[in-house]
mmCIF file of C-alpha atoms and ligand atoms in Angstrom:
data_model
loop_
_atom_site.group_PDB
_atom_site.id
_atom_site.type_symbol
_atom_site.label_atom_id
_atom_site.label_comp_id
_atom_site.label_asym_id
_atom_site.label_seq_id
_atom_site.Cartn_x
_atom_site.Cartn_y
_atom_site.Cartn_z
ATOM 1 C CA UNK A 5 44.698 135.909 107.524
ATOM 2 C CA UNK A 6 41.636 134.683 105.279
ATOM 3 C CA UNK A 7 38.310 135.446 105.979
ATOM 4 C CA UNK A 8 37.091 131.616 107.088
ATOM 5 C CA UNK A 9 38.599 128.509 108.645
ATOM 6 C CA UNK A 10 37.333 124.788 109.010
ATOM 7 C CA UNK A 11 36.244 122.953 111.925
ATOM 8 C CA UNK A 12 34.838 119.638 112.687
ATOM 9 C CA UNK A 13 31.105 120.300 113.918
ATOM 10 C CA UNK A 14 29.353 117.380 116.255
ATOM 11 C CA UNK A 15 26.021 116.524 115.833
ATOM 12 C CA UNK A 16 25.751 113.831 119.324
ATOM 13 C CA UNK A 17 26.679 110.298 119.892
ATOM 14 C CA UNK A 18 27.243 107.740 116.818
ATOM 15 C CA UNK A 19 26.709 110.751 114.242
ATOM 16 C CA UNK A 20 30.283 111.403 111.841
ATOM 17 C CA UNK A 21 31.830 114.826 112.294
ATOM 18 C CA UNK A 22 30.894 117.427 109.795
ATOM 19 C CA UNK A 23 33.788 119.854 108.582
ATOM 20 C CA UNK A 24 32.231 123.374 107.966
ATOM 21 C CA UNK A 25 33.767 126.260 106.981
ATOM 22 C CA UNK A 26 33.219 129.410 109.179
ATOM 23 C CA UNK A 27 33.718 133.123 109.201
ATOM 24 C CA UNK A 28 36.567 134.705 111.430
ATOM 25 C CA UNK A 29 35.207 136.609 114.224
ATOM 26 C CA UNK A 30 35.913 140.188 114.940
ATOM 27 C CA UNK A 31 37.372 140.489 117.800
ATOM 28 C CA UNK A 32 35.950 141.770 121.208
ATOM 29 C CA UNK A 33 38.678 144.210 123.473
ATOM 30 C CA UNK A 34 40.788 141.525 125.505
ATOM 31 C CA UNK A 35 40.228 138.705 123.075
ATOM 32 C CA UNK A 36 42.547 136.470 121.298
ATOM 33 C CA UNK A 37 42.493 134.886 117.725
ATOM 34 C CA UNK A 38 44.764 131.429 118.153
ATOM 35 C CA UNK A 39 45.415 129.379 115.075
ATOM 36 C CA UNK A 40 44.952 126.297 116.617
ATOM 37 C CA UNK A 41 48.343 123.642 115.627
ATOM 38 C CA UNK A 42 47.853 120.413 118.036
ATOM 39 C CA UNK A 43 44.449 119.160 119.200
ATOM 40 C CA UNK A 44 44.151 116.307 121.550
ATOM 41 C CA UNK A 45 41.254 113.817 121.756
ATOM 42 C CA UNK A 46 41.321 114.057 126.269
ATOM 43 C CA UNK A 47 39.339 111.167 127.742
ATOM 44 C CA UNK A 48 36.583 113.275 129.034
ATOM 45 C CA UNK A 49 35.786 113.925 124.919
ATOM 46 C CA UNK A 50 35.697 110.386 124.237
ATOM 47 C CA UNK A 51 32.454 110.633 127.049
ATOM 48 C CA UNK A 52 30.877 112.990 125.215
ATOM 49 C CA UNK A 53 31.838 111.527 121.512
ATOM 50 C CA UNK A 54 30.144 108.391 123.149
ATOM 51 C CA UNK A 55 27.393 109.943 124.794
ATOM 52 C CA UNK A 56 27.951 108.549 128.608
ATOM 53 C CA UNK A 57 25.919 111.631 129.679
ATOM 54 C CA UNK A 58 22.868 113.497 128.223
ATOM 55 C CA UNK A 59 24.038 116.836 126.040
ATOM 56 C CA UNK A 60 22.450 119.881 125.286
ATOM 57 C CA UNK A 61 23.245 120.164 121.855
ATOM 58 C CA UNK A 62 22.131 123.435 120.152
ATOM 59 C CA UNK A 63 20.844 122.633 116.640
ATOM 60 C CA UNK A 64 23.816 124.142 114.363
ATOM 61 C CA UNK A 65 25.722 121.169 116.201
ATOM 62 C CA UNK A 66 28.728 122.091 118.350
ATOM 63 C CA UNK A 67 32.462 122.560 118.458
ATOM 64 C CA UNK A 68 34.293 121.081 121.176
ATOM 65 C CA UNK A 69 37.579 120.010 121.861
ATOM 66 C CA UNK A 70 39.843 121.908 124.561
ATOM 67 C CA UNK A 71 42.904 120.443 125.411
ATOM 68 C CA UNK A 72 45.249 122.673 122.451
ATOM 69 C CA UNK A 73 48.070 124.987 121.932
ATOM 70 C CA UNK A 74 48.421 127.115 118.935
ATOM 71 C CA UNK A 75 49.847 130.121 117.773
ATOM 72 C CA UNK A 76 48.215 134.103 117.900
ATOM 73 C CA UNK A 77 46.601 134.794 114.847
ATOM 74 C CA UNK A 78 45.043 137.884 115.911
ATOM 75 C CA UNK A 79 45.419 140.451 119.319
ATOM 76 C CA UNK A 80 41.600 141.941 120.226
ATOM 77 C CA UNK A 81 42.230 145.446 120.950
ATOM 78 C CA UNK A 82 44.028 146.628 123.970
ATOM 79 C CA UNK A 83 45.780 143.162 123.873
ATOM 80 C CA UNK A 84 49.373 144.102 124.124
ATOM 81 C CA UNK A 85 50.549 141.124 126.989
ATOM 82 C CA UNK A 86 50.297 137.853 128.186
ATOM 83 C CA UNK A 87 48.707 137.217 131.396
ATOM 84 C CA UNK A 88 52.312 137.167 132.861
ATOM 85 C CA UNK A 89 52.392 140.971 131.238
ATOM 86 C CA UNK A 90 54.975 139.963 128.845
ATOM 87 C CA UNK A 91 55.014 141.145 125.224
ATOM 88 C CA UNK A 92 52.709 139.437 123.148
ATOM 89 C CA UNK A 93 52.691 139.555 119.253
ATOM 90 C CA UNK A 94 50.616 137.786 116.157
ATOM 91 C CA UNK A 95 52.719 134.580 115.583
ATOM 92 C CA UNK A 96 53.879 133.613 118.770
ATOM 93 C CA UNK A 97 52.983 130.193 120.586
ATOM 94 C CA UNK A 98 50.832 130.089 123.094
ATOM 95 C CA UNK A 99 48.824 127.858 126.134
ATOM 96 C CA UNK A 100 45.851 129.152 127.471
ATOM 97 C CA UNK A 101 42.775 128.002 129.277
ATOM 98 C CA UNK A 102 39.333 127.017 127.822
ATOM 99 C CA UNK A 103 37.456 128.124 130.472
ATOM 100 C CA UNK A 104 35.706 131.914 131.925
ATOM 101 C CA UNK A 105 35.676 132.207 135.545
ATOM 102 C CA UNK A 106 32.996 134.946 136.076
ATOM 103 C CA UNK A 107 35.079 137.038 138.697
ATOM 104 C CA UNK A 108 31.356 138.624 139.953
ATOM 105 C CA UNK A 109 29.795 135.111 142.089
ATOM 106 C CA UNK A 110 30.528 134.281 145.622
ATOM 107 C CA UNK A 111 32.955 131.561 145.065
ATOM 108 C CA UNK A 112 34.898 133.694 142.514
ATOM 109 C CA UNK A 113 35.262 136.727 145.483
ATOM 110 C CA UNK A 114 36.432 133.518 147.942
ATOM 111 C CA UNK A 115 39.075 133.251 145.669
ATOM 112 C CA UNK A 116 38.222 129.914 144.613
ATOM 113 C CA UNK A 117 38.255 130.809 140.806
ATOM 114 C CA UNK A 118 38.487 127.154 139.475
ATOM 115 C CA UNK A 119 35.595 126.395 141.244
ATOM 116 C CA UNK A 120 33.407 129.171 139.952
ATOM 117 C CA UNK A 121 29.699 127.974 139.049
ATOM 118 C CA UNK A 122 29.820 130.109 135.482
ATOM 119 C CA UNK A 123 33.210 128.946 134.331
ATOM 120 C CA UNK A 124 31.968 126.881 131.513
ATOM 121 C CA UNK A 125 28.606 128.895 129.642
ATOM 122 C CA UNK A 126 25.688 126.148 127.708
ATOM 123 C CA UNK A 127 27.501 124.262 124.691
ATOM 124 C CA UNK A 128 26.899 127.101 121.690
ATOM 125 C CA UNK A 129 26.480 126.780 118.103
ATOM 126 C CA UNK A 130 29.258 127.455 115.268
ATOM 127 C CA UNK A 131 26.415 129.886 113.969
ATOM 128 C CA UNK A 132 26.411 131.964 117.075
ATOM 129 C CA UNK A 133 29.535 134.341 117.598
ATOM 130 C CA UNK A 134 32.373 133.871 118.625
ATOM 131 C CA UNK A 135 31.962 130.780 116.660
ATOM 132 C CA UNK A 136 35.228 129.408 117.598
ATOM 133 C CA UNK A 137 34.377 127.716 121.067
ATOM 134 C CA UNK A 138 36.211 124.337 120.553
ATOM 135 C CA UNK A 139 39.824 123.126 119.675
ATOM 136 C CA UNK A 140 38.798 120.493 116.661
ATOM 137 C CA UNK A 141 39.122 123.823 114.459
ATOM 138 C CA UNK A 142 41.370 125.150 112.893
ATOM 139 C CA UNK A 143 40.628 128.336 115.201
ATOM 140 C CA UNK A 144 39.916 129.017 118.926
ATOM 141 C CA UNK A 145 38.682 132.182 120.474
ATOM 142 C CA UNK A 146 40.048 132.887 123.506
ATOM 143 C CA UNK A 147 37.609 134.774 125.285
ATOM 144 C CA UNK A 148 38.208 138.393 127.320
ATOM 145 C CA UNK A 149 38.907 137.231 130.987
ATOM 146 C CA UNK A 150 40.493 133.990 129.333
ATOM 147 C CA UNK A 151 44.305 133.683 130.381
ATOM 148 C CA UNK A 152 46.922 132.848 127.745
ATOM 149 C CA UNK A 153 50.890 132.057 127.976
ATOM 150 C CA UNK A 154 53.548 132.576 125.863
ATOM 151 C CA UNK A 155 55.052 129.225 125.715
ATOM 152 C CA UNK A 156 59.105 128.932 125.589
ATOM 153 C CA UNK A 157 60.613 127.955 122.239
ATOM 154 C CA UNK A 158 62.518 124.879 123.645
ATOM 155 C CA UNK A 159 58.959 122.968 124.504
ATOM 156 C CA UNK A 160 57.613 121.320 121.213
ATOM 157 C CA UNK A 161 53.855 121.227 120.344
ATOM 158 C CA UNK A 162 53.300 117.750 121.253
ATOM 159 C CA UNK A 163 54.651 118.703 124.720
ATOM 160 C CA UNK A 164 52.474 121.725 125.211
ATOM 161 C CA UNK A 165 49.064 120.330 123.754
ATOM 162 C CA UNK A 166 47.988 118.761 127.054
ATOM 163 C CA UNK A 167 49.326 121.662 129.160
ATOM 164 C CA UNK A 168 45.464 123.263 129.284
ATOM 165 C CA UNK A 169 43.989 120.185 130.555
ATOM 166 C CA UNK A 170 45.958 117.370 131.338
ATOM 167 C CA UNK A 171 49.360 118.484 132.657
ATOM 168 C CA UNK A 172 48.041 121.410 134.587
ATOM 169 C CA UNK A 173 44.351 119.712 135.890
ATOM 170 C CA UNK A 174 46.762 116.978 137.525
ATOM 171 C CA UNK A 175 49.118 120.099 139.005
ATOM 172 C CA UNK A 176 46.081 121.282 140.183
ATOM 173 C CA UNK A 177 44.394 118.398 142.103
ATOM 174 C CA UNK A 178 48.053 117.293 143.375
ATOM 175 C CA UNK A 179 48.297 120.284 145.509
ATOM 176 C CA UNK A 180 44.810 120.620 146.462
ATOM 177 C CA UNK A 181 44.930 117.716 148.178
ATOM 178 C CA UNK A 182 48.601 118.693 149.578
ATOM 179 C CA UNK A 183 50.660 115.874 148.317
ATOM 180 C CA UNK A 184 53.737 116.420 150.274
ATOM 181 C CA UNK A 185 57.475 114.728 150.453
ATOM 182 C CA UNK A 186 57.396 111.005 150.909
ATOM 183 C CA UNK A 187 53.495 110.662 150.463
ATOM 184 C CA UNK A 188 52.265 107.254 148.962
ATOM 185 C CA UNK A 189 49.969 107.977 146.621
ATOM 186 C CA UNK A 190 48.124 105.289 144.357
ATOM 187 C CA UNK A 191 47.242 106.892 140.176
ATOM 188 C CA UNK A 192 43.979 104.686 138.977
ATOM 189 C CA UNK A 193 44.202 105.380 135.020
ATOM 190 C CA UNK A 194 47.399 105.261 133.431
ATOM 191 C CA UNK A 195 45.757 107.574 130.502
ATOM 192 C CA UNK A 196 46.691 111.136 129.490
ATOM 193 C CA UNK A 197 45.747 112.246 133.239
ATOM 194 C CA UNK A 198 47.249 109.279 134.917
ATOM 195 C CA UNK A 199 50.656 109.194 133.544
ATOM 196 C CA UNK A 200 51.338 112.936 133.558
ATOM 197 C CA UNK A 201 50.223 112.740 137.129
ATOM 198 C CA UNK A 202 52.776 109.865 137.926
ATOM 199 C CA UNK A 203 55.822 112.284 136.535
ATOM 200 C CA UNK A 204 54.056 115.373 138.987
ATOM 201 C CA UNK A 205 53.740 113.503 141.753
ATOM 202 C CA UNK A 206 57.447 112.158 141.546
ATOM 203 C CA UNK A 207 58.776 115.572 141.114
ATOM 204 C CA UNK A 208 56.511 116.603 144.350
ATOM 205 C CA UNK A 209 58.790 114.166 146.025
ATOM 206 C CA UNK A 210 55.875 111.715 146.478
ATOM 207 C CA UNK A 211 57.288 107.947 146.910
ATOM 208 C CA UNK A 212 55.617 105.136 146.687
ATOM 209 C CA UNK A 213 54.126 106.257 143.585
ATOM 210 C CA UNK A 214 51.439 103.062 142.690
ATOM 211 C CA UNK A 215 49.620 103.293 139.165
ATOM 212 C CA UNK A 216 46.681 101.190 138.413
ATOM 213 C CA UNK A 217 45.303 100.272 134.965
ATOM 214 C CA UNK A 218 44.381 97.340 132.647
ATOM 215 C CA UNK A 219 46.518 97.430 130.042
ATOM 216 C CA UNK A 220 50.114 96.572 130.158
ATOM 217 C CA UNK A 221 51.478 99.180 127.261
ATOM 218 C CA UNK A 222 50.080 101.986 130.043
ATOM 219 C CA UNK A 223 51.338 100.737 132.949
ATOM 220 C CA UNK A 224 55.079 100.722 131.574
ATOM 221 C CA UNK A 225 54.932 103.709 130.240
ATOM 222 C CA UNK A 226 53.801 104.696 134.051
ATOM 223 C CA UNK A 227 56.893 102.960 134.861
ATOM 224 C CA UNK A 228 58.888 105.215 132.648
ATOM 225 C CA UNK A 229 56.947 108.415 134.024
ATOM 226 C CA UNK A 230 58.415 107.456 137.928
ATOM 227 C CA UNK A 231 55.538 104.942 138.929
ATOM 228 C CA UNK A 232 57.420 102.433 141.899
ATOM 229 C CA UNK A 233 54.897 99.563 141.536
ATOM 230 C CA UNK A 234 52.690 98.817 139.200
ATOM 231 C CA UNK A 235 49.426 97.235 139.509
ATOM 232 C CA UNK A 236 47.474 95.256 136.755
ATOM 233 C CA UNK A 237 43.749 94.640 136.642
ATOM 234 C CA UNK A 238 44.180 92.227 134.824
ATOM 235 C CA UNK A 239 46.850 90.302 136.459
ATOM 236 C CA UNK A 240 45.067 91.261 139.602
ATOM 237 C CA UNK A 241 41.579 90.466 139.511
ATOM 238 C CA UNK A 242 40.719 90.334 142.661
ATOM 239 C CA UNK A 243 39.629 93.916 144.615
ATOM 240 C CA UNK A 244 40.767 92.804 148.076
ATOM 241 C CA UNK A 245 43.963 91.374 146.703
ATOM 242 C CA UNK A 246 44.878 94.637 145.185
ATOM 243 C CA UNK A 247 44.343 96.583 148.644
ATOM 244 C CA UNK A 248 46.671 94.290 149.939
ATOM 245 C CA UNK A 249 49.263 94.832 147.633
ATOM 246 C CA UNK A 250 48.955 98.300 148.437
ATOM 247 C CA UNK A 251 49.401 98.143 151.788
ATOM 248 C CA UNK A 252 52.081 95.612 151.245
ATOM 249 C CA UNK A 253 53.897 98.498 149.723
ATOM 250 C CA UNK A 254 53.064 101.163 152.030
ATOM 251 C CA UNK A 255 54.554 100.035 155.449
ATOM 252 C CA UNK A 256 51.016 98.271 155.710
ATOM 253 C CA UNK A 257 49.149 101.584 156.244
ATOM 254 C CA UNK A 258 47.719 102.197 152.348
ATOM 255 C CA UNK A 259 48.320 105.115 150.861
ATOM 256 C CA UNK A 260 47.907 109.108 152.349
ATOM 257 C CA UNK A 261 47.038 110.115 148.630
ATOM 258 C CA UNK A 262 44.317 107.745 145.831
ATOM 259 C CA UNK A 263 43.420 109.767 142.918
ATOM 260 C CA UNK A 264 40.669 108.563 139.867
ATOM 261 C CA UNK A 265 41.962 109.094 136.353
ATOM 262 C CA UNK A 266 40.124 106.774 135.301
ATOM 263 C CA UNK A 267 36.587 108.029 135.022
ATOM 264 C CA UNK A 268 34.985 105.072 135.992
ATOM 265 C CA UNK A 269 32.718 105.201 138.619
ATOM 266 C CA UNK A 270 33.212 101.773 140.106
ATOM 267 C CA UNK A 271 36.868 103.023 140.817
ATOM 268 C CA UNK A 272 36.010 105.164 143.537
ATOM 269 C CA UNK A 273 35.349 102.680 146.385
ATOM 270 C CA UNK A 274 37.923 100.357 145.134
ATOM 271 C CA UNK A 275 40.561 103.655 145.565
ATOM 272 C CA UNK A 276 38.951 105.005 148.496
ATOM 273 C CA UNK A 277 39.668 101.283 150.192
ATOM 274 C CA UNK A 278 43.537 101.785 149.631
ATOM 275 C CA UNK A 279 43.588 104.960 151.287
ATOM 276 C CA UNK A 280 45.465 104.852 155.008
ATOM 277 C CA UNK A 281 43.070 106.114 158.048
ATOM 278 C CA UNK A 282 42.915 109.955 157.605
ATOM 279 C CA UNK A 283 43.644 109.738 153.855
ATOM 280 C CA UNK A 284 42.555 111.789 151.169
ATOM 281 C CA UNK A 285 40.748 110.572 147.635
ATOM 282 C CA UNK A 286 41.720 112.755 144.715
ATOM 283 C CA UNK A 287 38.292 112.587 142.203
ATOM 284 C CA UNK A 288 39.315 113.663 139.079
ATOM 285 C CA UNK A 289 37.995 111.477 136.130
ATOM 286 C CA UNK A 290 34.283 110.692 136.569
ATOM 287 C CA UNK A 291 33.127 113.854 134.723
ATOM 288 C CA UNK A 292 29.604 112.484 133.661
ATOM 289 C CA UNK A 293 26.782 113.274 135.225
ATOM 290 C CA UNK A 294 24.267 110.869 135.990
ATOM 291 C CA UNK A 295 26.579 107.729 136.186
ATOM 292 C CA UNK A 296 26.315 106.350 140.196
ATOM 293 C CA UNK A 297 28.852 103.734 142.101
ATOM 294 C CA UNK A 298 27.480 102.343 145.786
ATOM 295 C CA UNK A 299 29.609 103.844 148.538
ATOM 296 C CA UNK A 300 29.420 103.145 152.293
ATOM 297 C CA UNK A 301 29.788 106.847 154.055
ATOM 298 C CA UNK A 302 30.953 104.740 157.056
ATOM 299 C CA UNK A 303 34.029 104.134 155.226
ATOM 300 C CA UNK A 304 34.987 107.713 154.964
ATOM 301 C CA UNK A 305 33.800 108.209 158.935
ATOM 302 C CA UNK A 306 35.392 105.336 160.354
ATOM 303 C CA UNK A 307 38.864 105.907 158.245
ATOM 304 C CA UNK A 308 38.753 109.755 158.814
ATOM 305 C CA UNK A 309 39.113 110.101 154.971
ATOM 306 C CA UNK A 310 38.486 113.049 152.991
ATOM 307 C CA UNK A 311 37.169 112.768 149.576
ATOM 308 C CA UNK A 312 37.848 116.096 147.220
ATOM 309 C CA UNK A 313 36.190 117.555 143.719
ATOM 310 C CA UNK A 314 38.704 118.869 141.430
ATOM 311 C CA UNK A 315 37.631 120.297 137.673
ATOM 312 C CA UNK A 316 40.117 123.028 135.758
ATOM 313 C CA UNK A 317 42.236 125.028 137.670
ATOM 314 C CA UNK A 318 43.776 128.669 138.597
ATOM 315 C CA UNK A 319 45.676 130.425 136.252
ATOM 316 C CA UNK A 320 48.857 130.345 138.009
ATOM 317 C CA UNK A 321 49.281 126.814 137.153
ATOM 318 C CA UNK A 322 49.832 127.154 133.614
ATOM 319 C CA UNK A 323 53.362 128.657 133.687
ATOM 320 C CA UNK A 324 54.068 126.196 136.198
ATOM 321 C CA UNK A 325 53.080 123.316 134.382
ATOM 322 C CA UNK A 326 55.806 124.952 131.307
ATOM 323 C CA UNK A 327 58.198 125.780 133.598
ATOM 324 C CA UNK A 328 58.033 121.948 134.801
ATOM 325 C CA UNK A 329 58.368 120.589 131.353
ATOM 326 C CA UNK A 330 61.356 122.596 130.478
ATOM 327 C CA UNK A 331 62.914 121.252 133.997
ATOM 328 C CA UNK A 332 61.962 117.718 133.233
ATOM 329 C CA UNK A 333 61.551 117.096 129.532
ATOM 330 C CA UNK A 334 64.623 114.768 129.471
ATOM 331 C CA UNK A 335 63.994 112.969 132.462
ATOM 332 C CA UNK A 336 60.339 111.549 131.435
ATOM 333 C CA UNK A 337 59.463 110.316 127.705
ATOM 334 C CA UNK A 338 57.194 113.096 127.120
ATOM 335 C CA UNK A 339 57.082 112.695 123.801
ATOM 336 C CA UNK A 340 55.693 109.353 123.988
ATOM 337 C CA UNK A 341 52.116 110.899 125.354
ATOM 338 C CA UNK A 342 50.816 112.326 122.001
ATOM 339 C CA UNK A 343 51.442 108.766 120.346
ATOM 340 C CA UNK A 344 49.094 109.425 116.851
ATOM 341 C CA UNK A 345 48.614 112.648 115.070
ATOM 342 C CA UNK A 346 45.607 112.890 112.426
ATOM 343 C CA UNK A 347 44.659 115.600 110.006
ATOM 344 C CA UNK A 348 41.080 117.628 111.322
ATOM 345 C CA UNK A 349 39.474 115.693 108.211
ATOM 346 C CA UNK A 350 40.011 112.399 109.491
ATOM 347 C CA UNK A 351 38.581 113.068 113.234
ATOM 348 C CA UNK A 352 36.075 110.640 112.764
ATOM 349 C CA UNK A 353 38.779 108.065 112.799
ATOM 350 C CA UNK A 354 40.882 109.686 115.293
ATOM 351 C CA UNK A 355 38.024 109.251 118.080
ATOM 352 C CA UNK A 356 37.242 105.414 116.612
ATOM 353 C CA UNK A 357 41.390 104.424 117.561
ATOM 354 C CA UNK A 358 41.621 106.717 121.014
ATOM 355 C CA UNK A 359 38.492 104.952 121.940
ATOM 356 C CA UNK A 360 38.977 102.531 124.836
ATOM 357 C CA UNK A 361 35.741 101.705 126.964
ATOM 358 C CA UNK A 362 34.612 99.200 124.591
ATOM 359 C CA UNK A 363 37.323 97.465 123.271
ATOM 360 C CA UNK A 364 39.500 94.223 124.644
ATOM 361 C CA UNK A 365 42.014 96.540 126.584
ATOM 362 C CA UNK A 366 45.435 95.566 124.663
ATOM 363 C CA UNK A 367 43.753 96.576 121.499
ATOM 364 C CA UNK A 368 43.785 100.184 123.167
ATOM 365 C CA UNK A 369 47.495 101.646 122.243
ATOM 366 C CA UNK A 370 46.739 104.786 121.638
ATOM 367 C CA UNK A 371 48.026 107.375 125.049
ATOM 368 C CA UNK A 372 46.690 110.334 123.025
ATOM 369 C CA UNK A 373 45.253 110.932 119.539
ATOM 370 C CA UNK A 374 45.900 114.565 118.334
ATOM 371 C CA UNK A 375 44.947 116.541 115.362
ATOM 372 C CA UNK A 376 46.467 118.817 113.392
ATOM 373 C CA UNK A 377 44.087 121.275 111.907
HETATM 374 ZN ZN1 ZN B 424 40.477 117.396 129.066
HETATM 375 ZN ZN1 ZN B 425 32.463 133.134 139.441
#
C-alpha cells in the first residue's frame, strides 16, 4: 500500500473539484482502511454540489461523497471481524455505513441508533486526520464504532455501491412506517431512492405500487422495478387530477403508504393529499435545511395521518439489503441503476450530467453517475 492516495476536494457551490493527494492515515484500534472501487453521485450530493442549503465548509475544503463500496486495504488493530463476527481480511469487499452513532446520548440508550443527534460530526478538512471522510477518494476511513459487511462474491460493484445509502435508507423507512402485505403505497421520485424503493416495496408484498416522476425514461424503469401504475407530471399536470388517479387505483380510498424521494419540498402536500384517512407519509428526500412548503396541519388532523422523519438507518439493515439483492438480482434490472461510470478526475463532469433540478427533464438520463477512483 503507498504512502498517499487522491481525492477530489470541494471548495462550495459553482467552484471545480480539486484532486489532492493525501497521506494514509494510521489507523486508530477498530478502524478500517477501504480502498474505495465505486462512488455514486446520490441526489442529496447534487444539493450540496449546488448549494440548496448553507455549508460549513472548513477552509482546506472538504471530502464528501458516501454512498460506496470498496475493498479493505488495511484492518486497525484488534480488527479481526465483520460486524456479523465473520472473518475479515485485507482484500476483501466490503459495505459499510458512513455514519457514527454515539452509543452515550439519550436517543442512542432508547435504542433508536439511526436517530442519534451525533451520528454525523461538522464537515472536516482533508488536512485534519483521519483525512479520509468522503467516498470521492480513492480512500475512506471507516471510523471505530462504524459497521462494515463482507459483501458476497456473486453481487457486482455496481450492485453494492448504493447499498450504504440508497438500497438500505429505503429498507429502512419502508419498515418504519410498517408497510405491510397488500398496502398501496404511492413512490414520488423515480431516482436512485425511488426506484430501489419500488423493487422493496414489491418484495414487502405491497400492491398497488404507484411511482410519480417527470420524466418518462424513470418512470419505465419504475415499471421494470414492480411499479403497477405509473404517474407522469408531465402528462398529468394537474395536482387534483393526480389524487384522483390515485384513488382511482386504490378502491377510491388513496393510498395507506406516500413516501418523498424526491426532495422537493412542494411534494409533500401534494403526497400527503393521496394518502387514505389514517395514512402514513414516508419523508425521505427533502434533506436541506432551510427550504419551506405551506402545509395545512388540519389535513393531517382531519385525515388521522401520520407524517414520519427518516435519515440513515440501523446496522442490521445492511446484510439485509445484500441478502435481498442476491434473492432478487434477476428479477429487477439492477444493473440498469448505476447507468454512467467516470474516472475521480473527471467528477466535475460527472456532477454537471447527474444534475437534474435545472435542466428540461428528458435531458436528465442519467439514474446514477458513479466514479471509479
Ligand atoms: Zn445518499
Ligand atoms: Zn447517540
Amino acid at each position: 500500500m503507498g504512502a498517499t492516495g487522491k481525492a477530489a476536494v470541494f471548495f462550495g457551490p459553482g467552484r471545480p473539484f480539486q484532486i489532492q493527494e493525501l497521506p494514509l492515515p494510521a489507523l486508530e484500534p477498530g478502524a478500517v482502511l477501504i480502498r474505495v472501487t465505486l462512488a455514486n453521485v446520490c441526489g442529496s450530493d447534487l444539493h450540496f454540489w449546488r448549494g440548496d442549503a448553507p455549508l460549513a465548509l472548513p477552509p482546506d475544503g472538504w471530502i464528501f461523497g458516501h454512498e460506496m463500496t470498496g475493498r479493505v486495504a488495511a484492518l486497525g488493530p484488534g480488527v479481526k471481524t465483520d460486524s456479523l463476527g465473520r472473518p475479515l481480511r485485507e482484500g476483501d469487499r466490503a459495505a459499510f455505513s458512513y455514519f457514527y452513532p454515539c452509543g452515550r446520548c439519550y436517543v442512542c440508550l432508547r435504542g433508536h441508533r439511526a436517530a442519534c443527534p451525533n451520528k454525523v460530526g461538522r464537515p472536516t478538512g482533508p488536512s485534519e486526520f483521519p483525512h479520509w471522510v468522503g467516498a470521492f477518494a480513492e480512500y475512506y476511513y471507516v471510523r471505530p464504532g462504524g459497521v462494515l459487511f463482507r459483501v458476497p462474491d456473486d453481487l457486482p460493484d455496481a450492485l453494492v455501491s448504493p447499498v450504504n445509502c440508497a438500497l438500505s435508507q429505503v429498507i429502512y423507512g419502508l419498515t418504519q412506517v410498517g408497510l405491510g402485505l397488500g398496502d398501496s403505497v404511492v413512490i414520488q421520485g423515480a431516482g436512485g431512492l425511488g426506484i430501489q424503493a419500488t423493487a422493496v416495496a414489491r418484495e414487502m408484498g405491497a400492491s398497488p405500487i404507484v411511482v410519480v416522476d417527470q420524466v418518462a425514461e424513470r418512470l419505465a424503469l419504475a415499471r421494470a422495478f414492480g411499479a403497477d401504475h405509473t404517474l407522469s407530471l408531465a402528462e398529468v399536470p394537474d395536482r387534483k387530477a393526480r389524487v384522483k388517479l390515485v384513488r382511482d387505483w386504490t378502491g377510491g380510498r388513496g393510498a395507506d403508504v406516500a413516501c418523498d424521494f424526491v426532495g422537493l419540498p412542494a411534494a409533500v402536500p401534494a403526497g400527503i393529499e393521496m394518502l387514505r384517512y389514517g395514512g402514513t407519509y414516508l419523508e425521505i428526500g427533502c434533506i436541506s435545511r432551510g427550504r419551506t412548503v405551506e402545509l395545512d396541519p388540519s389535513a393531517l388532523v382531519w385525515g388521522s395521518k401520520r407524517l414520519v422523519g427518516v435519515v440513515m438507518y440501523d446496522p442490521w439493515v445492511i446484510p439485509r439489503a445484500l441478502e435481498f439483492l442476491q434473492r432478487c438480482r434477476t428479477r429487477y434490472p439492477f444493473e440498469r441503476l448505476v447507468s454512467h461510470t467516470f474516472p475521480l478526475t473527471e467528477i466535475d463532469e460527472a456532477f454537471r450530467q447527474a444534475e437534474w433540478d435545472s435542466r428540461a427533464p428528458a435531458s436528465s438520463r442519467i439514474t446514477r453517475a458513479a466514479l471509479a477512483p
